Short mmCIF file of C-alpha atoms in Angstrom, two decimals:
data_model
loop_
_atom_site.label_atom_id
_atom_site.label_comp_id
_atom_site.label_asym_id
_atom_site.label_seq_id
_atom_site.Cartn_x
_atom_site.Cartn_y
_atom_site.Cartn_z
CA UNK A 17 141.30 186.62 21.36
CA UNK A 18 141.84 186.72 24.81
CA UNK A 19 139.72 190.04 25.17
CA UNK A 20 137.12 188.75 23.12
CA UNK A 21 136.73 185.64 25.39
CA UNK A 22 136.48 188.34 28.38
CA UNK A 23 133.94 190.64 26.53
CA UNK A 24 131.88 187.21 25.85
CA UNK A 25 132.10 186.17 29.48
CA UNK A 26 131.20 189.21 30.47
CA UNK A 27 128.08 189.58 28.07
CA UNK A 28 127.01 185.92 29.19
CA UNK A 29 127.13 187.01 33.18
CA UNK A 30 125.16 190.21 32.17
CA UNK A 31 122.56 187.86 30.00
CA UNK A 32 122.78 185.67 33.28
CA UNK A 33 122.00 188.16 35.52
CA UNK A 34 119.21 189.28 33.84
CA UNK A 35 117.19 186.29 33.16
CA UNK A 36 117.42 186.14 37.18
CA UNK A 37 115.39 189.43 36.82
CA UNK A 38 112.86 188.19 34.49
CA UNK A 39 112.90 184.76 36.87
CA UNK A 40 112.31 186.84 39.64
CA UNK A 41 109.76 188.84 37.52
CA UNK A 42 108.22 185.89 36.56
CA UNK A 43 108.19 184.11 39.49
CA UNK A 44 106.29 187.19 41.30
CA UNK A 45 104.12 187.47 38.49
CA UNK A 46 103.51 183.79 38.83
CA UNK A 47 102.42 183.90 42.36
CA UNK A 48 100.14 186.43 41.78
CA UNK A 49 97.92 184.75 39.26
CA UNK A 50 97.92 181.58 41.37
CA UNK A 51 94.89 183.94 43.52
CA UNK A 52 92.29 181.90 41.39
CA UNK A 53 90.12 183.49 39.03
CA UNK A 54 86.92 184.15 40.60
CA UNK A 55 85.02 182.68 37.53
CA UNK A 56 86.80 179.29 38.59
CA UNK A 57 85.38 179.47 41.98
CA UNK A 58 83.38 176.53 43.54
CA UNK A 59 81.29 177.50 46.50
CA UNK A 60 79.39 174.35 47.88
CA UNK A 61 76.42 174.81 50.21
CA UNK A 62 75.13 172.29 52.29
CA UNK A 63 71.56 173.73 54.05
CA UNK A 64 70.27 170.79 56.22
CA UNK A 65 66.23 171.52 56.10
CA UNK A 66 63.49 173.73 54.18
CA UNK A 67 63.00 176.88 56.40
CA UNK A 68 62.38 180.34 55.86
CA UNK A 69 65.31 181.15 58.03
CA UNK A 70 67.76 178.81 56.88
CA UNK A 71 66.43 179.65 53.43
CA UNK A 72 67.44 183.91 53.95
CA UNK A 73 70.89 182.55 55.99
CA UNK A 74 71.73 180.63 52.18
CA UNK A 75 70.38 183.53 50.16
CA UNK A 76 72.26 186.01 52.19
CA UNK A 77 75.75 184.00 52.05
CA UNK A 78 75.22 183.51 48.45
CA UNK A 79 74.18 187.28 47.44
CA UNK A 80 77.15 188.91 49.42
CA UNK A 81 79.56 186.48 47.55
CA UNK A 82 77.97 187.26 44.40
CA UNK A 83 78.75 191.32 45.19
CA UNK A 84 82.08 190.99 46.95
CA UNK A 85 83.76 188.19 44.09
CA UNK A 86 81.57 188.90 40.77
CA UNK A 87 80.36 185.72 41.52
CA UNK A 88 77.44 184.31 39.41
CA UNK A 89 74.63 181.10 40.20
CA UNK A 90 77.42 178.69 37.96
CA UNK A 91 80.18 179.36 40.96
CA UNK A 92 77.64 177.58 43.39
CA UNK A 93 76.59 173.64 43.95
CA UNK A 94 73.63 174.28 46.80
CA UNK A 95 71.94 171.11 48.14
CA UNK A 96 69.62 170.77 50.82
CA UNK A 97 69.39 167.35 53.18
CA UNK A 98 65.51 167.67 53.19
CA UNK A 99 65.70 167.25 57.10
CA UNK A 100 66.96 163.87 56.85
CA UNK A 101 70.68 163.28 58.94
CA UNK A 102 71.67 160.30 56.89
CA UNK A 103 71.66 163.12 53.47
CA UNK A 104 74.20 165.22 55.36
CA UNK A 105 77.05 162.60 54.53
CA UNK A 106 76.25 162.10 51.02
CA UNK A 107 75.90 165.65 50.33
CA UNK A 108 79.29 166.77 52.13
CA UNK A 109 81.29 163.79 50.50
CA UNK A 110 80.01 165.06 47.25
CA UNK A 111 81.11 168.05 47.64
CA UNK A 112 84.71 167.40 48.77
CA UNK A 113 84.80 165.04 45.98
CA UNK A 114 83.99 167.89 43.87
CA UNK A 115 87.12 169.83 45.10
CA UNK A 116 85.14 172.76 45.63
CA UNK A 117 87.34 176.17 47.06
CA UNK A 118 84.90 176.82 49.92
CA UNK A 119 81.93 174.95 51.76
CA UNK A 120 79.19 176.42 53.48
CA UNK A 121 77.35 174.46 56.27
CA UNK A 122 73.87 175.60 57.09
CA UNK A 123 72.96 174.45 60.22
CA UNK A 124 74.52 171.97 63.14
CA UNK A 125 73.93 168.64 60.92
CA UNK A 126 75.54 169.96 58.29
CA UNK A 127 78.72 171.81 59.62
CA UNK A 128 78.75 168.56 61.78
CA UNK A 129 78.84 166.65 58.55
CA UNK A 130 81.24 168.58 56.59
CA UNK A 131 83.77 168.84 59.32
CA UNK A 132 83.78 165.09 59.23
CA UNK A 133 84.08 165.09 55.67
CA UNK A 134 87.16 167.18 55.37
CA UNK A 135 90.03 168.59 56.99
CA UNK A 136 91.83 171.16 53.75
CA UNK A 137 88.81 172.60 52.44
CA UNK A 138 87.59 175.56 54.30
CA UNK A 139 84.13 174.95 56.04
CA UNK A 140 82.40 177.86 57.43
CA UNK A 141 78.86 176.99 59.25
CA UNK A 142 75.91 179.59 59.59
CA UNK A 143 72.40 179.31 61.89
CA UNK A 144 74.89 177.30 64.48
CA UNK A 145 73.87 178.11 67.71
CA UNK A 146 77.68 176.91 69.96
CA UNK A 147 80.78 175.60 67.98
CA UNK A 148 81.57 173.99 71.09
CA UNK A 149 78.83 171.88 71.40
CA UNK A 150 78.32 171.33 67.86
CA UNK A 151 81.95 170.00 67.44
CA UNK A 152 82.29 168.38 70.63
CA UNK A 153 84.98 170.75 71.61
CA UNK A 154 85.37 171.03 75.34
CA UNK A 155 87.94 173.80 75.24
CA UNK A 156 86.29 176.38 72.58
CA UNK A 157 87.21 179.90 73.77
CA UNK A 158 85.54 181.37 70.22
CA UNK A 159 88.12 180.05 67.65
CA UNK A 160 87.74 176.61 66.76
CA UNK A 161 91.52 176.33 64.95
CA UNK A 162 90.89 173.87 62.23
CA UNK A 163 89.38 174.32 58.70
CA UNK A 164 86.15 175.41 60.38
CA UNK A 165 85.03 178.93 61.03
CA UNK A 166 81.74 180.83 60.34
CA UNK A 167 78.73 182.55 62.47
CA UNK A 168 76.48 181.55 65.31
CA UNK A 169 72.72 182.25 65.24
CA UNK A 170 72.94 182.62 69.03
CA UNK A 171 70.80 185.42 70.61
CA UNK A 172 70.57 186.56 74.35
CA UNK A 173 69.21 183.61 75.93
CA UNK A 174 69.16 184.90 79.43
CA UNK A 175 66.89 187.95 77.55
CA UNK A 176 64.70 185.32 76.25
CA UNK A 177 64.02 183.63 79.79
CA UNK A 178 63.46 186.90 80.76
CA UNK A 179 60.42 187.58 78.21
CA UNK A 180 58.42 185.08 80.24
CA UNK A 181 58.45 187.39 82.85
CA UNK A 182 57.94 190.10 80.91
CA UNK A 183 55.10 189.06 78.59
CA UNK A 184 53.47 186.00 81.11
CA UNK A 185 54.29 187.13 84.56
CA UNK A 186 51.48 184.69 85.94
CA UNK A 187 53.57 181.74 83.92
CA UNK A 188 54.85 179.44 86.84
CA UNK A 189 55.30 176.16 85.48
CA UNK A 190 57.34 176.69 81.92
CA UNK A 191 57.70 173.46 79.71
CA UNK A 192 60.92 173.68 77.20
CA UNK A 193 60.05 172.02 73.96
CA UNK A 194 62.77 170.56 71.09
CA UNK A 195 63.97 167.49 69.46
CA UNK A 196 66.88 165.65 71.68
CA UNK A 197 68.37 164.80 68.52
CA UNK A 198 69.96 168.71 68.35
CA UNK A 199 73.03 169.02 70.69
CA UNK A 200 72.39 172.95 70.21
CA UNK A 201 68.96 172.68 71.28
CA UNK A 202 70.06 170.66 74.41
CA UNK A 203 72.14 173.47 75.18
CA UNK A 204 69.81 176.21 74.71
CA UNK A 205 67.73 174.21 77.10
CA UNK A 206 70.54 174.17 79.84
CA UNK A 207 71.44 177.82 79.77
CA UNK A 208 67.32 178.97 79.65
CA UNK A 209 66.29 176.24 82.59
CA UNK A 210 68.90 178.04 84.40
CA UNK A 211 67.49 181.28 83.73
CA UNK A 212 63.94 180.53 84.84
CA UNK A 213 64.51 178.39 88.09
CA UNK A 214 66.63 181.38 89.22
CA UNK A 215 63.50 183.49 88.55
CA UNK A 216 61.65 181.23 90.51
CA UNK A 217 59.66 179.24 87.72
CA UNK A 218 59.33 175.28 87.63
CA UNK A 219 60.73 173.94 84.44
CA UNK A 220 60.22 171.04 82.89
CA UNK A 221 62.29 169.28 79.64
CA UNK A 222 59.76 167.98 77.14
CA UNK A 223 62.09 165.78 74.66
CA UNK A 224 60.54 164.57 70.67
CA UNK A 225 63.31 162.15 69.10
CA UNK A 226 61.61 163.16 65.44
CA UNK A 227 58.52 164.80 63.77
CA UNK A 228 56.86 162.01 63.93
CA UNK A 229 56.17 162.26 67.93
CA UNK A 230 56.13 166.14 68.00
CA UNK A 231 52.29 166.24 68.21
CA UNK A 232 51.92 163.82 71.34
CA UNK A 233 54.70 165.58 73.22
CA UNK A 234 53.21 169.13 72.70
CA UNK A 235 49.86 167.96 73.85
CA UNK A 236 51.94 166.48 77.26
CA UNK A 237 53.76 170.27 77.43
CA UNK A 238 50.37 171.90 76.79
CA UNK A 239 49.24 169.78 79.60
CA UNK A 240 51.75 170.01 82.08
CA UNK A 241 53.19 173.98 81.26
CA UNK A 242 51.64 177.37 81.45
CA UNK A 243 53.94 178.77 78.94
CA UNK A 244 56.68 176.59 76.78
CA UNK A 245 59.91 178.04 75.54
CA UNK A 246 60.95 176.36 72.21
CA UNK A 247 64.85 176.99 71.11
CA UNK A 248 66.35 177.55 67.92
CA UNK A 249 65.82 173.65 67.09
CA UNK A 250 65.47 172.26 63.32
CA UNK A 251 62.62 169.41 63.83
CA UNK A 252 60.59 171.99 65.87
CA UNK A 253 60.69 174.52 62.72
CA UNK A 254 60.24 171.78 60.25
CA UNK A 255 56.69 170.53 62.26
CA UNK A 256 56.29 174.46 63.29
CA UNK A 257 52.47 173.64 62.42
CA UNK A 258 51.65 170.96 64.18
CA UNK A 259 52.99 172.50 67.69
CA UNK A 260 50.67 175.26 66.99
CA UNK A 261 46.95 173.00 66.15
CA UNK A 262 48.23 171.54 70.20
CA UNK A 263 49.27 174.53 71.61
CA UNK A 264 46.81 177.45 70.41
CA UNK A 265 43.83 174.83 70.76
CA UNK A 266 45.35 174.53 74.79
CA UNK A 267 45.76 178.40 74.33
CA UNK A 268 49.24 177.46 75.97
CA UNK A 269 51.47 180.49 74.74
CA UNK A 270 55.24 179.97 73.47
CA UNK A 271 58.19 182.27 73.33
CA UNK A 272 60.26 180.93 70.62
CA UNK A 273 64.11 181.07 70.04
CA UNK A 274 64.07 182.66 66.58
CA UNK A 275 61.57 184.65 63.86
CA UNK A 276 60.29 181.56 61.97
CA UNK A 277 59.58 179.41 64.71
CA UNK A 278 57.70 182.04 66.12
CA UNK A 279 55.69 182.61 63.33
CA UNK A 280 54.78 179.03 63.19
CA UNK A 281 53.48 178.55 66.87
CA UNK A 282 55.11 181.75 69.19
CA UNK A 283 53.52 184.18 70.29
CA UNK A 284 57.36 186.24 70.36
CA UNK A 285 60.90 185.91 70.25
CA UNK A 286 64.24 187.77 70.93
CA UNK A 287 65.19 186.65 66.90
CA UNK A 288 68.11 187.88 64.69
CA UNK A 289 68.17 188.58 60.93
CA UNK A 290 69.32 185.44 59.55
CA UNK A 291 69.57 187.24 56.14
CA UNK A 292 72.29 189.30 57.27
CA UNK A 293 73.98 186.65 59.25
CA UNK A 294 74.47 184.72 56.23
CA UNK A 295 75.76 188.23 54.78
CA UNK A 296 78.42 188.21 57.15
CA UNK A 297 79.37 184.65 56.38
CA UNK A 298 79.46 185.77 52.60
CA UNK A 299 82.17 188.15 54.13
CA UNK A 300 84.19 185.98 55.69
CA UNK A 301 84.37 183.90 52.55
CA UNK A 302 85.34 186.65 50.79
CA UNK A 303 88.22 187.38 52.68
CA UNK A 304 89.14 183.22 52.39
CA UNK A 305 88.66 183.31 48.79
CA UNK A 306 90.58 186.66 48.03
CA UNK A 307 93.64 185.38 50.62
CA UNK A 308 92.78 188.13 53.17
CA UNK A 309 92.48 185.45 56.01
CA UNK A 310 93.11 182.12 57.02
CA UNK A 311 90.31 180.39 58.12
CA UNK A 312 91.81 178.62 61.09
CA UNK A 313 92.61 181.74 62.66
CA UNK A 314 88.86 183.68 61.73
CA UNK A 315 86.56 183.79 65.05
CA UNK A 316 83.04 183.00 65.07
CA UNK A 317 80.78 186.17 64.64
CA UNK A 318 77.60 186.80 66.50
CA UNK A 319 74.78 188.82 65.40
CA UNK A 320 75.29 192.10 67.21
CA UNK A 321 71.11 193.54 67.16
CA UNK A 322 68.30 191.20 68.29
CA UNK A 323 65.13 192.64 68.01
CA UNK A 324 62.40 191.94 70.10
CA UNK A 325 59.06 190.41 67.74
CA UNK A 326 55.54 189.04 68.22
CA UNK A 327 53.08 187.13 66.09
CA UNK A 328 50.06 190.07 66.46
CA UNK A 329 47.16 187.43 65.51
CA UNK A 330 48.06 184.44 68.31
CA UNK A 331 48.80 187.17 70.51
CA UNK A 332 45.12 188.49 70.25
CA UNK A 333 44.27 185.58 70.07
CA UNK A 334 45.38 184.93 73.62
CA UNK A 335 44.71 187.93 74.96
CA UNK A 336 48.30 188.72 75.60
CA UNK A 337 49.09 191.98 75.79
CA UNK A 338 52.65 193.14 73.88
CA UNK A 339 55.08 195.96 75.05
CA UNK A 340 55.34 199.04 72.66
CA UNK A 341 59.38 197.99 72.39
CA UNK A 342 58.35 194.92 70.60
CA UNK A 343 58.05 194.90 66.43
CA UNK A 344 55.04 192.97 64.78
CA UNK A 345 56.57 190.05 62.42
CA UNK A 346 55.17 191.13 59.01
CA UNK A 347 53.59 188.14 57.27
#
């Protein structure tokens, strides 16, 4: 009896040991399928305004998710504020309400609104021109640290000054043009007045609080400027149009901060693909998503090739003669 009780004991400690294997088993196997299934995803995407380049910046983000995670259009909620700052709220409460895995903010309002909206859900912004600024951050050395990461739609801007130069050397009096609504476009503003009154040119600020005064303030930058200089600034794309009836009709030529402004009133810009810089936000979603990277720790990216552009009919138009390093923007 006595050996029977010790063969038992010694089965149930052998039993005992074992399930700890299949625990252990289990419990690895367990973590690995809590990497959610990417046809659970939930990407939100909050684009502030209409605009061909905030439209390719979405389209990018969304087609280099779709590659990288086997993500189809069900894995996506994408809502656009229509311009309007008061949307951005309700849109990025919506989406936190809807738990979704990963938000995209297109644009300062936006990211400005999500980052409000929630601290756990990872926000990455795209077509931001400075975090800092943006977030009110007055120690940003490229990381921001929080639930916020993503890419910055910020090209040269002391090569931009310098086109005026370059394109308009007889340019002395340079107006710069955008809504004072837009931190970013405030900031732009700063660095490029800087730029030009170090190469000798007289600058003045030219400030619309909304689209519905862009029209009067053009005609008093038309009147007062040689050349105008018009940053990457939402309200100016949105009334793109009407800055170009004032301006071409003053023949007053403008060097814009990126491609779609610039094909709405500029005669050329120092512009980035904003396709492929919402590609590379799709990436660093990817790597969120798949548990490659922590999104507190992920630095902004910048858009590493600028290309130098012009609008070919307002620049005949003008008579302005264009450098052979400079591409035509194809229609």
């Amino acid at each position: 009896m006595k050996h029977l009780f010790q063969k038992a004991v010694a089965i149930a400690a052998l039993v005992s040991m074992a399930g700890c294997t299949v625990g252990g088993s289990q419990g690895a196997a367990k973590k690995e399928s809590s990497v959610k299934d990417t046809k659970d995803f939930m990407i939100g995407v909050e684009q502030y305004t209409p605009h061909p380049a905030l439209d390719a910046a979405t389209q990018g983000f969304v087609d280099e998710l779709k590659d990288e995670l086997d993500l189809t259009d069900k894995n996506f909620d994408i809502q656009n504020a229509a311009g309007q700052a008061e949307n951005c709220s309700t849109i990025a409460n919506s989406l936190v309400q809807e738990k979704c895995d990963l938000i995209l903010g297109n644009a300062t309002p936006a990211l400005q609104a999500l980052a409000s909206a929630t601290s756990d859900i990872p926000v990455l912004g795209t077509a931001i021109t400075e975090y800092g600024t943006a977030l009110g951050l007055s120690d940003f050395k490229g990381t921001v640290g929080t639930n916020v990461s993503g890419t910055s739609d910020l090209a040269p801007l002391d090569k931009q000054a310098a086109m005026f130069d370059e394109l308009l050397p007889d340019a002395k009096k340079i107006g710069i043009l955008y809504c004072a609504a837009e931190p970013n476009s405030k900031y732009q503003a700063d660095v490029v007045e800087e730029a030009l009154t170090k190469a000798g040119k007289e600058v003045t600020r030219y400030t619309f609080t909304d689209t519905n005064d862009v029209a009067q303030v053009t005609q008093s930058a038309c009147a007062g400027s040689d050349a105008i200089y018009i940053p990457t600034d939402n309200a100016a794309a949105s009334s793109a149009e009407a800055i170009n009836n004032v301006a071409l009709n003053a023949k007053t030529p403008i060097i814009a901060g990126e491609e779609g402004i610039c094909k709405g009133c500029g005669i050329a810009t120092l512009s980035i693909d904003y396709y492929e810089l919402g590609k590379t936000t799709g990436k660093m979603a990817a790597k969120i998503l798949k548990g490659e990277s922590k999104v507190s720790e992920m630095p902004i990216e910048y858009y590493q090739n600028p290309v130098k552009e012009y609008d070919k009919e307002r620049c005949e138009a003008l008579g302005i003669q264009i450098p052979s390093d400079y591409k035509a923007i194809e229609d």
